[in-house]
Structure formats: C-alpha cells, structure tokens
XYZ file of C-alpha atoms in Angstrom:
640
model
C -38.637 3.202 20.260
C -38.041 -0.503 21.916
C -39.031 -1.176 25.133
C -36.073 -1.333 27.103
C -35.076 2.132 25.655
C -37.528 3.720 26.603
C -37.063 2.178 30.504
C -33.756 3.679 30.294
C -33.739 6.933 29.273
C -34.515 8.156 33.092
C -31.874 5.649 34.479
C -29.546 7.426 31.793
C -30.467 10.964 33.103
C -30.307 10.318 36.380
C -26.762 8.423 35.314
C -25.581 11.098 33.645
C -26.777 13.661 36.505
C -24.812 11.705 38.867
C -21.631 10.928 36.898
C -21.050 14.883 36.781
C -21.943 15.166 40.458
C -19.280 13.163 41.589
C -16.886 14.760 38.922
C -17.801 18.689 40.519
C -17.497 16.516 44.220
C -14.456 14.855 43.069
C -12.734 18.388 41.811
C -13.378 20.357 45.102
C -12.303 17.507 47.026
C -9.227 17.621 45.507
C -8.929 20.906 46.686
C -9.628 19.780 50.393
C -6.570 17.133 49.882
C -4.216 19.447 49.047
C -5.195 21.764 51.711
C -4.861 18.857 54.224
C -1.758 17.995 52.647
C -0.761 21.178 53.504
C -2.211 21.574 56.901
C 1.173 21.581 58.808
C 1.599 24.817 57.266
C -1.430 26.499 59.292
C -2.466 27.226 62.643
C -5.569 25.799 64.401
C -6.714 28.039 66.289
C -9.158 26.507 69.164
C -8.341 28.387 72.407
C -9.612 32.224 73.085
C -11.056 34.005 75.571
C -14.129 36.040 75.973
C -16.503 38.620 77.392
C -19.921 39.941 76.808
C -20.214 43.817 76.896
C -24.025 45.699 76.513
C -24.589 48.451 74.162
C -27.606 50.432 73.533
C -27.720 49.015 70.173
C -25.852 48.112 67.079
C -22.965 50.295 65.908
C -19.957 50.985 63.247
C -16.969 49.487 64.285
C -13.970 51.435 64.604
C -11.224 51.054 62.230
C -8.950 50.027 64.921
C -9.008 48.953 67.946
C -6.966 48.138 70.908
C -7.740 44.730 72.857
C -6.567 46.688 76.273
C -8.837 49.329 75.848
C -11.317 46.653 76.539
C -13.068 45.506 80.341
C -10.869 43.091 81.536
C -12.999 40.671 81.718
C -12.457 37.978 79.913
C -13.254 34.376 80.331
C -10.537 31.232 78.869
C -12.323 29.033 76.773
C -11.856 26.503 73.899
C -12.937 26.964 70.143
C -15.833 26.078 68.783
C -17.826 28.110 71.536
C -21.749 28.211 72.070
C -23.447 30.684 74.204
C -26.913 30.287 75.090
C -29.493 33.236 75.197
C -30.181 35.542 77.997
C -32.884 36.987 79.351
C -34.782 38.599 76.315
C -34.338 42.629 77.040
C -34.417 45.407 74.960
C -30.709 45.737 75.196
C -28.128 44.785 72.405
C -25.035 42.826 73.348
C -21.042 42.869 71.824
C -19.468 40.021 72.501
C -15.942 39.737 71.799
C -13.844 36.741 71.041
C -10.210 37.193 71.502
C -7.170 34.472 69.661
C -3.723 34.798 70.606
C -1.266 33.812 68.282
C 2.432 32.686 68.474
C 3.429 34.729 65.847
C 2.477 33.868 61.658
C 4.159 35.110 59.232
C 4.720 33.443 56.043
C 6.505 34.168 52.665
C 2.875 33.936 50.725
C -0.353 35.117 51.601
C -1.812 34.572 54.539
C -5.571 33.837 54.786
C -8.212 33.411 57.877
C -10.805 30.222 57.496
C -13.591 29.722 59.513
C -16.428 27.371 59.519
C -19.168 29.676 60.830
C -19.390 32.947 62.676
C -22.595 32.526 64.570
C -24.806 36.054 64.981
C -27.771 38.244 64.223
C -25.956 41.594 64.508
C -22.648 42.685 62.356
C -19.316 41.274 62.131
C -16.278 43.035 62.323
C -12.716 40.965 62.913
C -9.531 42.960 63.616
C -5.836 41.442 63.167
C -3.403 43.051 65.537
C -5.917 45.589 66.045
C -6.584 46.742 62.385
C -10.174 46.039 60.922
C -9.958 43.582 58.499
C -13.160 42.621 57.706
C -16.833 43.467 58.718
C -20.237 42.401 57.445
C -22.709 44.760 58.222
C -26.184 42.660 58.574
C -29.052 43.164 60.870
C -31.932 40.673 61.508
C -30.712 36.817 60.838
C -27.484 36.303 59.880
C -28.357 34.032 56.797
C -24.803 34.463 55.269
C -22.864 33.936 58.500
C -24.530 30.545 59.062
C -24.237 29.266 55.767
C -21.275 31.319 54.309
C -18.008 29.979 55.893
C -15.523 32.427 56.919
C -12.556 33.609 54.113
C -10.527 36.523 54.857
C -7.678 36.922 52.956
C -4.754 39.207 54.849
C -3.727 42.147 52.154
C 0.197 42.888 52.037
C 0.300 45.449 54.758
C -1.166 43.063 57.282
C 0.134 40.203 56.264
C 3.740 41.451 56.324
C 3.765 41.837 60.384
C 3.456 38.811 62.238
C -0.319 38.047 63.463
C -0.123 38.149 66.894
C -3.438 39.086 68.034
C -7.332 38.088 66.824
C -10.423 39.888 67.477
C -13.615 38.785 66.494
C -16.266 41.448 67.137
C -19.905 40.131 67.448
C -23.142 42.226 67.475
C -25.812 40.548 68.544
C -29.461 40.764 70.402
C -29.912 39.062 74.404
C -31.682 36.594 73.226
C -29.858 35.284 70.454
C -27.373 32.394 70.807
C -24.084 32.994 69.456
C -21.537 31.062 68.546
C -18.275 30.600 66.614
C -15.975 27.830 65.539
C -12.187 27.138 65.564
C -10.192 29.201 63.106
C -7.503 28.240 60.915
C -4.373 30.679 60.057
C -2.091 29.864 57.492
C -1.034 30.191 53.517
C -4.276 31.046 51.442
C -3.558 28.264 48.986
C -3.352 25.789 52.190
C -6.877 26.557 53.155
C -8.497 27.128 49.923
C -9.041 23.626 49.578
C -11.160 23.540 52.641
C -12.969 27.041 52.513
C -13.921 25.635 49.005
C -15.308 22.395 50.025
C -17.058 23.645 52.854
C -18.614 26.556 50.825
C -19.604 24.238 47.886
C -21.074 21.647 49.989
C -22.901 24.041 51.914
C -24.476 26.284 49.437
C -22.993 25.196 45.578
C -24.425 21.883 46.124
C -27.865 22.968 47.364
C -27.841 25.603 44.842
C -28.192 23.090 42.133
C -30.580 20.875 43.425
C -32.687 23.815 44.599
C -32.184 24.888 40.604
C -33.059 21.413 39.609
C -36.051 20.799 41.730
C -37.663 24.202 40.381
C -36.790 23.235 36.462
C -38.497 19.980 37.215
C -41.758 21.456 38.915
C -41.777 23.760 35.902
C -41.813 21.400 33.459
C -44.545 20.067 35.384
C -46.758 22.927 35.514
C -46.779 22.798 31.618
C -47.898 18.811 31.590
C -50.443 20.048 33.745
C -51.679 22.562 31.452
C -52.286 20.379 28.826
C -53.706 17.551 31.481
C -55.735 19.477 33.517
C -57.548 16.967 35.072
C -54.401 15.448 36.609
C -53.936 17.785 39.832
C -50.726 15.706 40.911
C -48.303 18.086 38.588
C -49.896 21.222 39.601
C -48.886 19.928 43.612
C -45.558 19.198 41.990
C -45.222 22.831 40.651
C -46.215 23.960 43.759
C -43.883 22.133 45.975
C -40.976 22.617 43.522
C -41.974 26.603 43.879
C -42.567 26.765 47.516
C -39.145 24.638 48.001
C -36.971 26.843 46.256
C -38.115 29.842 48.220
C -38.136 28.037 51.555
C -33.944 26.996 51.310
C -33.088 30.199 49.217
C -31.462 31.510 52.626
C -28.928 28.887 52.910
C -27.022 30.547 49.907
C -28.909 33.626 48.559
C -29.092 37.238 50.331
C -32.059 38.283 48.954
C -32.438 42.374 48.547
C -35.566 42.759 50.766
C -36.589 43.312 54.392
C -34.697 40.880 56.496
C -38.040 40.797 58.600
C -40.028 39.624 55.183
C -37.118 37.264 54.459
C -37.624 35.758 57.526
C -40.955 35.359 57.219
C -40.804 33.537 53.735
C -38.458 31.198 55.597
C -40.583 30.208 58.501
C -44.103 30.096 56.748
C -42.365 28.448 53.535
C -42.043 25.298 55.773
C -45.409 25.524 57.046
C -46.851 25.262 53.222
C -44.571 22.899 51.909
C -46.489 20.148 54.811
C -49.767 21.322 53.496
C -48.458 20.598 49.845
C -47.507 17.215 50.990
C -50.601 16.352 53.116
C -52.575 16.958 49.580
C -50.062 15.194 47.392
C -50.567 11.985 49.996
C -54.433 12.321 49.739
C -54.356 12.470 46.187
C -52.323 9.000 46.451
C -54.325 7.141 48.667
C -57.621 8.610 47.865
C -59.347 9.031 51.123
C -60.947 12.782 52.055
C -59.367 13.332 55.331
C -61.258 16.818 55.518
C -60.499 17.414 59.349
C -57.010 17.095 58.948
C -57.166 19.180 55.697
C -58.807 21.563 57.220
C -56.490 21.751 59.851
C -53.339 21.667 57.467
C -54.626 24.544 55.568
C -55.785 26.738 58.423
C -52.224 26.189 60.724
C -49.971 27.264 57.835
C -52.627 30.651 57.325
C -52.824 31.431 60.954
C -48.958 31.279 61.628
C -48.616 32.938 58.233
C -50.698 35.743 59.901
C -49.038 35.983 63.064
C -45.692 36.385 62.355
C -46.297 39.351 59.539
C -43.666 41.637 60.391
C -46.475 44.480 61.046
C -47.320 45.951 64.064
C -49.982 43.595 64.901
C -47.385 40.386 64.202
C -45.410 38.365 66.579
C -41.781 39.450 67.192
C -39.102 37.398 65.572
C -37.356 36.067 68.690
C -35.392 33.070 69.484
C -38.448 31.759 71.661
C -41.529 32.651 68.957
C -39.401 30.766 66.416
C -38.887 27.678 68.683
C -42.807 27.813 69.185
C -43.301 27.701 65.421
C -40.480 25.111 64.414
C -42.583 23.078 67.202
C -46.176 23.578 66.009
C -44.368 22.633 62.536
C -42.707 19.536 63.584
C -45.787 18.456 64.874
C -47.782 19.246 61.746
C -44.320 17.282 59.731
C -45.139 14.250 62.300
C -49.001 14.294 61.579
C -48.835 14.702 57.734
C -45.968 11.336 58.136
C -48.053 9.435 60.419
C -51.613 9.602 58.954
C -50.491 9.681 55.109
C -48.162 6.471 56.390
C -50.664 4.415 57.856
C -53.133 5.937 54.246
C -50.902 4.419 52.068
C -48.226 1.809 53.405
C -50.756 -0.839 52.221
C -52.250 0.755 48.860
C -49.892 2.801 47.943
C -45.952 2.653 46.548
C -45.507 6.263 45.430
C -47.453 7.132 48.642
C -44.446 4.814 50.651
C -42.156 6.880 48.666
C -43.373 9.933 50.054
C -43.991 9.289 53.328
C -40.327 8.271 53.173
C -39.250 11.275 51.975
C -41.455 13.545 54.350
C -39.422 11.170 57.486
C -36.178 11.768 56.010
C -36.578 15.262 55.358
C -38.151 15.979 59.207
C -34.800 14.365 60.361
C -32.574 16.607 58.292
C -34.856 19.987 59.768
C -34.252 18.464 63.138
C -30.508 18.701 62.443
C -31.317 22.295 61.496
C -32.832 23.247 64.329
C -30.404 21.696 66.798
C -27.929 23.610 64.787
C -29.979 26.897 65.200
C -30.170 26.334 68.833
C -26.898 25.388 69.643
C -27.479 22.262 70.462
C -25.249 21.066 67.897
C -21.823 22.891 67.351
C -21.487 25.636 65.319
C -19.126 23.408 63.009
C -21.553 20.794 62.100
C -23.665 20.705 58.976
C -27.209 22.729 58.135
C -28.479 19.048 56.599
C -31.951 21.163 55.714
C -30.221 22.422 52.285
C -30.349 18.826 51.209
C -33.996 18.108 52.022
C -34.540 19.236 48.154
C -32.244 16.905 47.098
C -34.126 14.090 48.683
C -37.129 15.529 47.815
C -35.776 15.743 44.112
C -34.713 12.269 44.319
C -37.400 10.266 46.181
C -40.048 12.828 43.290
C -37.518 11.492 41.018
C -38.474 8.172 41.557
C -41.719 8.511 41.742
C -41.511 10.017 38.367
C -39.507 6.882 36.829
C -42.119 4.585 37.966
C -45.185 6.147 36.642
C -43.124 6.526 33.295
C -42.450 2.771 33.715
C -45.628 2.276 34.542
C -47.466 4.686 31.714
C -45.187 2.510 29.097
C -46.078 -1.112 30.609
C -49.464 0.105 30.404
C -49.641 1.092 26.753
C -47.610 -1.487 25.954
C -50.661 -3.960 26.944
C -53.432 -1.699 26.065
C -51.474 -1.901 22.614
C -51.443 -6.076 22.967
C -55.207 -5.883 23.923
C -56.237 -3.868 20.697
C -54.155 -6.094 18.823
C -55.848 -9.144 19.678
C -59.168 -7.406 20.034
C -58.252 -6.165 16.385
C -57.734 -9.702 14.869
C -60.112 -11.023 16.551
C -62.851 -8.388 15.270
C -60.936 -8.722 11.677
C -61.522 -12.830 12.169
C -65.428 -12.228 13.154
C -65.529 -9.178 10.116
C -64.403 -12.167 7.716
C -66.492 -14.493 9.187
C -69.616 -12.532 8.704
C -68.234 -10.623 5.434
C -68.028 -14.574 4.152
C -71.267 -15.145 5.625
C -72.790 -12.059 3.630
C -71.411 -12.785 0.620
C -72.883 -16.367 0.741
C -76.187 -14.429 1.695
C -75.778 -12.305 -0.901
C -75.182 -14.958 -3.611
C -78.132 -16.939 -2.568
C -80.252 -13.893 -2.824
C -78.781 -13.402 -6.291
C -79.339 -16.784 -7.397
C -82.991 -16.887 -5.624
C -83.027 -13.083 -7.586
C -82.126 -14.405 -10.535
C -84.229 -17.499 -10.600
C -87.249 -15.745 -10.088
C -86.639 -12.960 -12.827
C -85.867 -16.060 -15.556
C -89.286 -17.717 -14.362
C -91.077 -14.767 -14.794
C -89.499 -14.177 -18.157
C -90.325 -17.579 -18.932
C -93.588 -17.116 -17.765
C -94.284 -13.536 -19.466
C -92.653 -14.609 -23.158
C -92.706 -18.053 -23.607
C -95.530 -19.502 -21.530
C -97.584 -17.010 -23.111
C -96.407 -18.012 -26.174
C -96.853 -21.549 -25.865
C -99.869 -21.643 -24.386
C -101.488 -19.778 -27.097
C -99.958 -22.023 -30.044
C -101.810 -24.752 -28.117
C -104.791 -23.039 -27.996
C -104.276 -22.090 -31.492
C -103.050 -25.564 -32.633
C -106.114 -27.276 -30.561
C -108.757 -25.182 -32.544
C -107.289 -25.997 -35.736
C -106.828 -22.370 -36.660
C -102.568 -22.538 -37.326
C -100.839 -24.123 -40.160
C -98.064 -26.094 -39.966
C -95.883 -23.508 -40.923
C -97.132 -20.922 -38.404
C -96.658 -23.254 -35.636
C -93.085 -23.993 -36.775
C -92.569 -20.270 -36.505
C -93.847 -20.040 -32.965
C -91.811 -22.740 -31.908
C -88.840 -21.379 -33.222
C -89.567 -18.166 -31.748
C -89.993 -19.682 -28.704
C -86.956 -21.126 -28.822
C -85.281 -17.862 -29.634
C -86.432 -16.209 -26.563
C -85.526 -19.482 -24.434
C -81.718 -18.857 -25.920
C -82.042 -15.395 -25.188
C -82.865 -16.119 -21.373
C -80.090 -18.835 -21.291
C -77.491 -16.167 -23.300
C -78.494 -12.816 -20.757
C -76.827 -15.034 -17.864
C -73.721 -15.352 -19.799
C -71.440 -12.649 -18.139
C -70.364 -9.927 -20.023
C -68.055 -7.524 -17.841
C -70.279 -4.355 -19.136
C -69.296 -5.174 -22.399
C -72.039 -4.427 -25.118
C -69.926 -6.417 -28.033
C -69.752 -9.247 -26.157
C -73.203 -9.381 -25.549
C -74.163 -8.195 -29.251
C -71.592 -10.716 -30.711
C -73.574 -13.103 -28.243
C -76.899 -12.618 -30.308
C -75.010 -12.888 -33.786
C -74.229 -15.994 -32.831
C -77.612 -17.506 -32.059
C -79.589 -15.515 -35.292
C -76.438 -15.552 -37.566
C -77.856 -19.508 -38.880
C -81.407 -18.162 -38.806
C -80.407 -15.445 -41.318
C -78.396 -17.847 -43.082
C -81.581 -20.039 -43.569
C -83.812 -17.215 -45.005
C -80.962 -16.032 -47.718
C -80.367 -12.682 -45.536
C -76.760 -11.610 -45.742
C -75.423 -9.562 -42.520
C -73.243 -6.468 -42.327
C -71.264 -6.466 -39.130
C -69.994 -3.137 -38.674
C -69.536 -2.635 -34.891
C -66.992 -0.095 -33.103
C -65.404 0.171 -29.642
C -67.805 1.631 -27.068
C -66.954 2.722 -23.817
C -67.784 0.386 -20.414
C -71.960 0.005 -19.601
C -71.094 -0.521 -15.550
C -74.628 -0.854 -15.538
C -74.890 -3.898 -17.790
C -76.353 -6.739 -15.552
C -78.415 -10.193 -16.365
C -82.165 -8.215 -16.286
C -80.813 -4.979 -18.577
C -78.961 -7.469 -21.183
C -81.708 -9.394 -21.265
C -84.138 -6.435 -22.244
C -80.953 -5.184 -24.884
C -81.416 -8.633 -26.227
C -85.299 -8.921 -26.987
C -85.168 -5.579 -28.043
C -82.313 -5.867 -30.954
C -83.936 -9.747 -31.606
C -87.111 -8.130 -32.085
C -86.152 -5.714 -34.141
C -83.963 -8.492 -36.525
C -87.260 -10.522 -36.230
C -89.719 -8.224 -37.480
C -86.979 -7.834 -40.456
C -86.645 -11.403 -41.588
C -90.673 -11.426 -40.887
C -92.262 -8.744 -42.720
C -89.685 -6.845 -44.941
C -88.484 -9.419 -47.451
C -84.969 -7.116 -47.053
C -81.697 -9.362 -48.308
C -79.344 -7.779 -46.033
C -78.967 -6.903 -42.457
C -76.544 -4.005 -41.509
C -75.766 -3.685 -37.543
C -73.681 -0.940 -36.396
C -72.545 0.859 -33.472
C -71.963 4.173 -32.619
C -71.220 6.828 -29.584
C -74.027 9.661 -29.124
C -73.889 12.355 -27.182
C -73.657 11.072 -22.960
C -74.782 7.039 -24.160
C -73.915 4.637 -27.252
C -76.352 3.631 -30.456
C -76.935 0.452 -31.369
C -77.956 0.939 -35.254
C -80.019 -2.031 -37.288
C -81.035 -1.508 -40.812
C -82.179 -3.235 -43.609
C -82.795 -2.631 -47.585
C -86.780 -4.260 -47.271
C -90.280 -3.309 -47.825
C -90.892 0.105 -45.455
C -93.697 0.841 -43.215
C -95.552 3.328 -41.513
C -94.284 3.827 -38.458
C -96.643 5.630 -36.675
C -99.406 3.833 -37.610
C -97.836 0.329 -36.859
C -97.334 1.779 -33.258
C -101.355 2.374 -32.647
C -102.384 -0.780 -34.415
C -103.188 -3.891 -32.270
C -100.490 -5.460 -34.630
C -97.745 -2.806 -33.164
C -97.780 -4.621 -29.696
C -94.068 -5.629 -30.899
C -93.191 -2.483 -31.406
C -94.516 -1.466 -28.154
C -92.682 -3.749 -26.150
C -89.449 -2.809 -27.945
C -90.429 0.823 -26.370
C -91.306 -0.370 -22.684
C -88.342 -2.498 -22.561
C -85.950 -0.018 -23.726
C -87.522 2.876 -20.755
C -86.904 0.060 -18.395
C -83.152 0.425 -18.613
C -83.229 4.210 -19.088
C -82.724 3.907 -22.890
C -84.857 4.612 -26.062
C -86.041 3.513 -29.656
C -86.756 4.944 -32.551
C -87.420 3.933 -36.254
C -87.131 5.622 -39.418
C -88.629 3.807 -42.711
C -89.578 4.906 -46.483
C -90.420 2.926 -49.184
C -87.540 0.877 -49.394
C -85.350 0.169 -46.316
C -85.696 1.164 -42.331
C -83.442 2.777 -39.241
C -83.922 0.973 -36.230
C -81.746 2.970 -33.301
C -81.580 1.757 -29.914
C -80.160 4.473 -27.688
C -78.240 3.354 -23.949
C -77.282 5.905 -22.082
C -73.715 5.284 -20.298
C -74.382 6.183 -17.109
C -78.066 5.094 -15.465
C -80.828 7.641 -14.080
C -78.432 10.622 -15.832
C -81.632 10.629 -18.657
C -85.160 10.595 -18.113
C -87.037 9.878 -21.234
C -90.585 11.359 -22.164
C-alpha cells in the first residue's frame, strides 16, 4: 500500500467519524430551530414561589393534591432557583415549587420541558392539582441531573386550561436542590429543544463513551499478542474504567444506588492512577513516591466510602472532601507528568493536555453539583471521554505515522545494506572464483608434471640408459619414442574438455591412434552407442580412461599380430562398458598378470580402481575381450 495511503487511512476515519457527527448534530438541531421557530407558541415559565416543609422521611405522593391545603408559607422567587444545604440532620425535607399560569390551552398537545429537576429524593409534579408525573428514586438523582424534563399532558389534562404547577421535591437537609425555568406549550414546539438538550447531554456522550470502550478493546487484543508493550493494556484499562466512571450521566444502572455511587466517585480516583502510569511509561522516569502515593489514595478512598457499616456516609460534605483530595491528585498527576515530559516527550504533551482539559471540564461538574453554577448549565464531565478519545486518538495516529516512517527506513536501510552485501558477495564470489581457477590451474599443472614425470620421464630416461649401453636397436628405440609421444598426446588430449561426454573423449583417442593403426595394416571397427552423462568425467579420470583403452589398443598392435580392431560401447547394469577386441594371437591371461612382463596389465587394473571402475580380459586361441567397466555415478561401487 503507498505511503501516503497508508498516512490517511486514520485522517479518513476520523473524517468519516466526524462527517456523521455533524450530520446526527445537524438533524437534532434542526429540531431545536423549529422549536425556536415556534417558541411564541409556549410559555416561559421563570417566576414561582416556594417553601420548605420537614417530613420524617420520604413518602408516596398523593394522587392529588390541593396547593391550599399547603402552609402558607411561601417565598416569591425567579426560575432557575438554587438552594443551598442545611444543617445535615437526620430529617428529610419536601420542598415545593409552585408556577402560576395565565391560563394554556391549546388545540394540540400540550407538553412540560424542563432543563433539570435538581434532587436526591422523588419527584412528583401535579397540573391543577392532578399528579402527572413522579419518579420514584432514592440516593442520587442520576436521571434528574442528566435527564431533562418531558412531560407530555394526556387529553384529560390537557383539555382544561393549566392554571396551576406543582413541583414536588423529596430531598435530604443536606442536599442542594435546585430547578430550572419551565417551558409550557405545544409538544411539537418543544420537542426540538427537549431533543437537543437530551442528545447533547447523554446521546452524545453515549457514543463516545461506546467508542472509547471499542477502542480500548481493540487494544487489549494488540496487547495480547505484544505483551511486552504495557501502553495498550493502560489503554484497555482507562477505556474500561472510563466507561464505568460517566455511565451515570445517561444509564440507570439496576443496582444499589449506594454501590452506584461508589463506582462513580472511586472510578475518578483510578482513572488519575491510570494516567500517572501511562505518563511514566512516556517519559521513563520511576517516580516510585508518587506511585506509591497514586496507588494507595485511590485504595484508601476506595475503602472508605464502601457503603458498609464501617464506610463513610455519602453526604454532600464527604463528597466535597473526596472531589478535593481528587482534584488535587488530577493537579499532581498534570504537574509532575508536565514538567516529565514537556521536553522529551510529544505523546506525553498530548496527555498532559488532555489530563488539564479534562480537570477543567470536572470542575464544571462540580460547580454544577454544588450549585455554584445554575441548574441550567451543562455537566461538561460527559465529554471528558470525548477528549480523552480524541487527544488518545491522536496519539494513536502518530505512533501509526511514526511505526510506518520507521519501517519505511528500516526497509531503505536493508535495501542498501542488501546491495551493498550483494556488491561485497560479488566481489568476493569473483575473488573466489579467480582463487579457485588458480588453484585449478596450479591443480592441474602439478597432476600433468607428475604424469609427465611418472610415464614419460620414466620412459625416457630408461631409453637413454638403454640407448647409452648399447643394448636397444634402432627399431626399439623408435618404438619408445613413439610411445612416448603417445602418452605426451594423451596428457595434452585429457585437458581437452569433454562436458562428461565419454564419445567425445573416445572419438578423441581415435583420432590420435586411428594413423598409427593405419601404419601397421590394422583395420578398425567403430561401433559406439549413446551412453548416458559421466558428471564425474574430469581432466585426472579421462586421463586414466585414456591410458587405459591406449594400453589396451597398444598391447594389440604390439603382441597379437590381429588385422582388425573392434571398439564398442555398451550400458551395464548401474555404469557403461567400453568393449575392445581384436581377431589376434590369444594369451593367458592369468599368467600375463603375475609375470614381471604383466606390469601393463597391472597398471590398466590400478588405473581403472582409481576412478571406481574395472577391467577384465577374456582371450583363447585366436582373438581377446578387453572390457573396461565405469560406473555412472562415483563411490556407488566398491570393487574387490
């Protein structure tokens, strides 16, 4: 795959992951258009009144009610409306929110919006004093914070004026409640905005909670087949960790509210841990106080808020000492692993980053949890997995960059480290070959010398010796001479290569006796076949095939007084024949073997074991059978 297509294929996924982001964004803000569009068609409802009643604890709401059968005590005030905690008692506390209205009726359905009902007790509203709608939850209102408020009217309701409001709110001392301005008006006025508001506030983090996890999964099976690289087992674990810790903006889990809780709280608490070690991993350096520290705060306050008898009670003022103690562990981890990294470290930048941004969103959170912020402003902590997802993201696309720039010149490096070991293999393959050929030559010099000096020297030197002491005619001496020049040609014609071809080198030696035989009135019978390939054949074994057929033609034209030469070929058995025989005077061949005057013979024999072959003669009266054996394949045949 080219380069730059492999540098875009994250840029296209992230791309293609944003294209349909804005087209989901675009859709429910269309929604939101035509609900403002709309908006002179609803009421905004953003002045009530008030009071706070105790109760021994929380309660059913009646089916009806009656605003006058209520203390009259309430208080005027304006929409949205915060209340900060009381003295922390054992009591419970109702507090009731009363909206008067002019008056709404409508010739379509009516509907009730609200951004956020603020309370850790149950909800019940009433419309001209018949219950409407109640939400029976005890513990932390997850749903009421991050759920906005949609109560459609049904026909019986909806067909009387709305005159009257009532917002019933259970809720413990200490807990801050709070509620935002309502609107009243046709449902498909408002849907636009309940939409938007609900998909912004739980759709959206929904799906980059979902993301986050499928990416942390896929990176728990990289790690599994790279175990050695701990950074995608941190990843799983964040991604893991994440998804539980903001499953309360949009999820109502089936469990204990008090465990719920807990998840919540300590969830934050591991997630820093997670990203202390991720930032050690990236800048390299031990840190083992701080780890130490990182590992033992998140186990401690993990301990002492277990909803068990020993654990600390899940109040207002515990959690504001644990969203404290977790700040400051969220401002450590950023500080230290910023000053670790800002200099060595990119992807550690990134993070650090990330870890900033996403202690600023929690901040928002909190503010929002304390009332310090309005009760219609945004819980920013459901996007901190978005930016982690992101800023990951990109941490991700560089290392792939990265990973392919760096194969991409580990790839140029063995490349020229290739040629240039090909260039030095020639060089010395050349350099071994001209080795090689030397050592042949030097090889083959020295085998012709001691030929030379074996056969013909000892030839020659003993016609002089002869010749000197007068005991050799002049026809003996010819013959010597011409022997000696046989065995010189036969030297000269074993060089001549022959491509393991026994005809060649056969036809070879009819050339040099064929005028010999000629001379001496000896007619010769050619009658060669095809053989198979001797791979074997080389200079030294033609050379012995040579002095052993020449010997045997020799002794012919010497001692036999035969007219006619037959030489023949022949396959036998795992090796070829070569077949000489000749219509002369026979001899005993057993005898001429142990006589000093066999020595011929003998060499014929010790030539022929030299190159894993044999002899063998067979002679009567009249004619003889020389057979020289080759086998085709060397060392297959050991002869005895």
């Amino acid at each position: 795959m080219p380069r730059r297509l492999l540098r875009s294929v994250p840029a296209l996924a992230s791309l293609v992951f944003s294209v349909a982001l804005l087209a989901a964004l675009a859709a429910f803000l269309s929604l939101a258009v035509s609900g403002i569009q709309r908006s002179g068609e609803c009421l905004h409802l953003t002045q009530a009144s008030w009071q706070d009643v105790e109760t021994p604890g929380f309660s059913a709401p009646p089916a009806s009610l009656d605003s006058r059968s209520l203390p009259d005590a309430w208080h005027a005030t304006a929409l949205p409306l915060t209340m900060h905690a009381s003295t922390p008692t054992d009591a419970h506390r109702i507090t009731w929110i009363r909206l008067l209205v002019a008056g709404q009726s409508a010739t379509e359905s009516l509907a009730l919006y609200s951004v956020r009902l603020k309370t850790d007790g149950p909800i019940a509203l009433y419309i001209n004093g018949k219950l409407v709608y109640r939400a029976q939850q005890h513990g932390q209102q997850w749903n009421s914070l991050f759920t906005p408020l949609w109560v459609p009217l049904e026909p019986g309701v909806a067909d009387v004026p709305v005159r009257e409001i009532l917002i019933r709110l259970e809720h413990t001392s200490q807990y801050p409640v709070a509620v935002s301005s309502l609107w009243l008006g046709p449902a498909d006025a408002l849907r636009g905005r309940y939409q938007t508001r609900q998909w912004l506030q739980q759709g959206l983090p929904a799906m980059l909670n979902a993301a986050f996890l499928a990416v942390g999964i896929f990176a728990l099976f990289v790690w599994f087949k790279r175990r050695h690289d701990s950074g995608y087992l941190l990843f799983f674990n964040l991604a893991v960790i994440a998804f539980a810790a903001h499953l309360h903006y949009y999820v109502d889990l089936p469990i204990a509210r008090d465990w719920f809780g807990w998840l919540v709280v300590n969830s934050l608490c591991w997630l820093l841990t997670i990203g202390h070690f991720f930032l050690r991993l990236l800048h390299g350096r031990p840190l083992r106080w701080l780890s130490v520290g990182m590992v033992a705060a998140p186990i401690l306050i993990g301990v002492a808020t277990l909803p068990v008898s020993w654990g600390l009670p899940n109040t207002q003022a515990v959690l504001g000492v644990i969203y404290a103690l977790e700040l400051l562990m969220a401002m450590t981890v950023g500080l230290v692993g910023g000053v670790c990294t800002w200099r060595s470290s990119p992807e550690g930048r990134l993070v650090v980053v990330a870890v900033a941004i996403c202690v600023v969103l929690g901040m928002s959170d909190w503010m929002l949890h304390n009332n310090v912020v309005g009760p219609e402003g945004w819980f920013l902590g459901a996007y901190t997995n978005g930016i982690t997802f992101i800023f990951f993201g990109l941490l991700m696309y560089r290392r792939y960059v990265n990973a392919i720039e760096e194969v991409e010149r580990v790839n140029a490096s063995l490349a020229e480290r290739l040629r240039l070991r090909e260039a030095e293999l020639e060089q010395s393959h050349q350099a071994l070959r001209e080795i090689e050929q030397r050592q042949l030559l030097s090889d083959e010099r020295q085998r012709l010398m001691q030929d030379m000096h074996d056969g013909l020297g000892s030839t020659l030197i003993s016609a002089i010796r002869s010749v000197e002491q007068g005991r050799m005619r002049d026809a003996e001496v010819s013959q010597l001479l011409k022997d000696c020049m046989d065995d010189l040609k036969l030297a000269i014609d074993s060089m001549e290569p022959v491509e393991a071809d026994l005809l060649l080198l056969l036809a070879t030696l009819r050339f040099r006796l064929e005028p010999r035989m000629e001379g001496a009135n000896v007619a010769l019978a050619w009658d060669v076949k095809e053989l198979p390939a001797l791979d074997w054949l080389n200079p030294s074994s033609a050379l012995n095939i040579l002095r052993i057929v020449q010997e045997s033609i020799a002794n012919i034209l010497r001692h036999t007084r035969a007219t006619v030469i037959r030489v023949a070929t022949a396959i036998e058995g795992a090796g070829v024949q070569v077949i000489i025989e000749d219509n002369g005077q026979g001899f005993d061949v057993a005898a001429a073997l142990w006589r000093s005057s066999g020595r011929g013979l003998q060499n014929q024999q010790r030539r022929a074991q030299a190159i894993d072959g044999k002899v063998a003669w067979v002679s009567g009266e009249v004619g003889t059978r020389f057979t020289l054996w080759l086998p085709l394949q060397r060392g297959n045949l050991m002869l005895t």
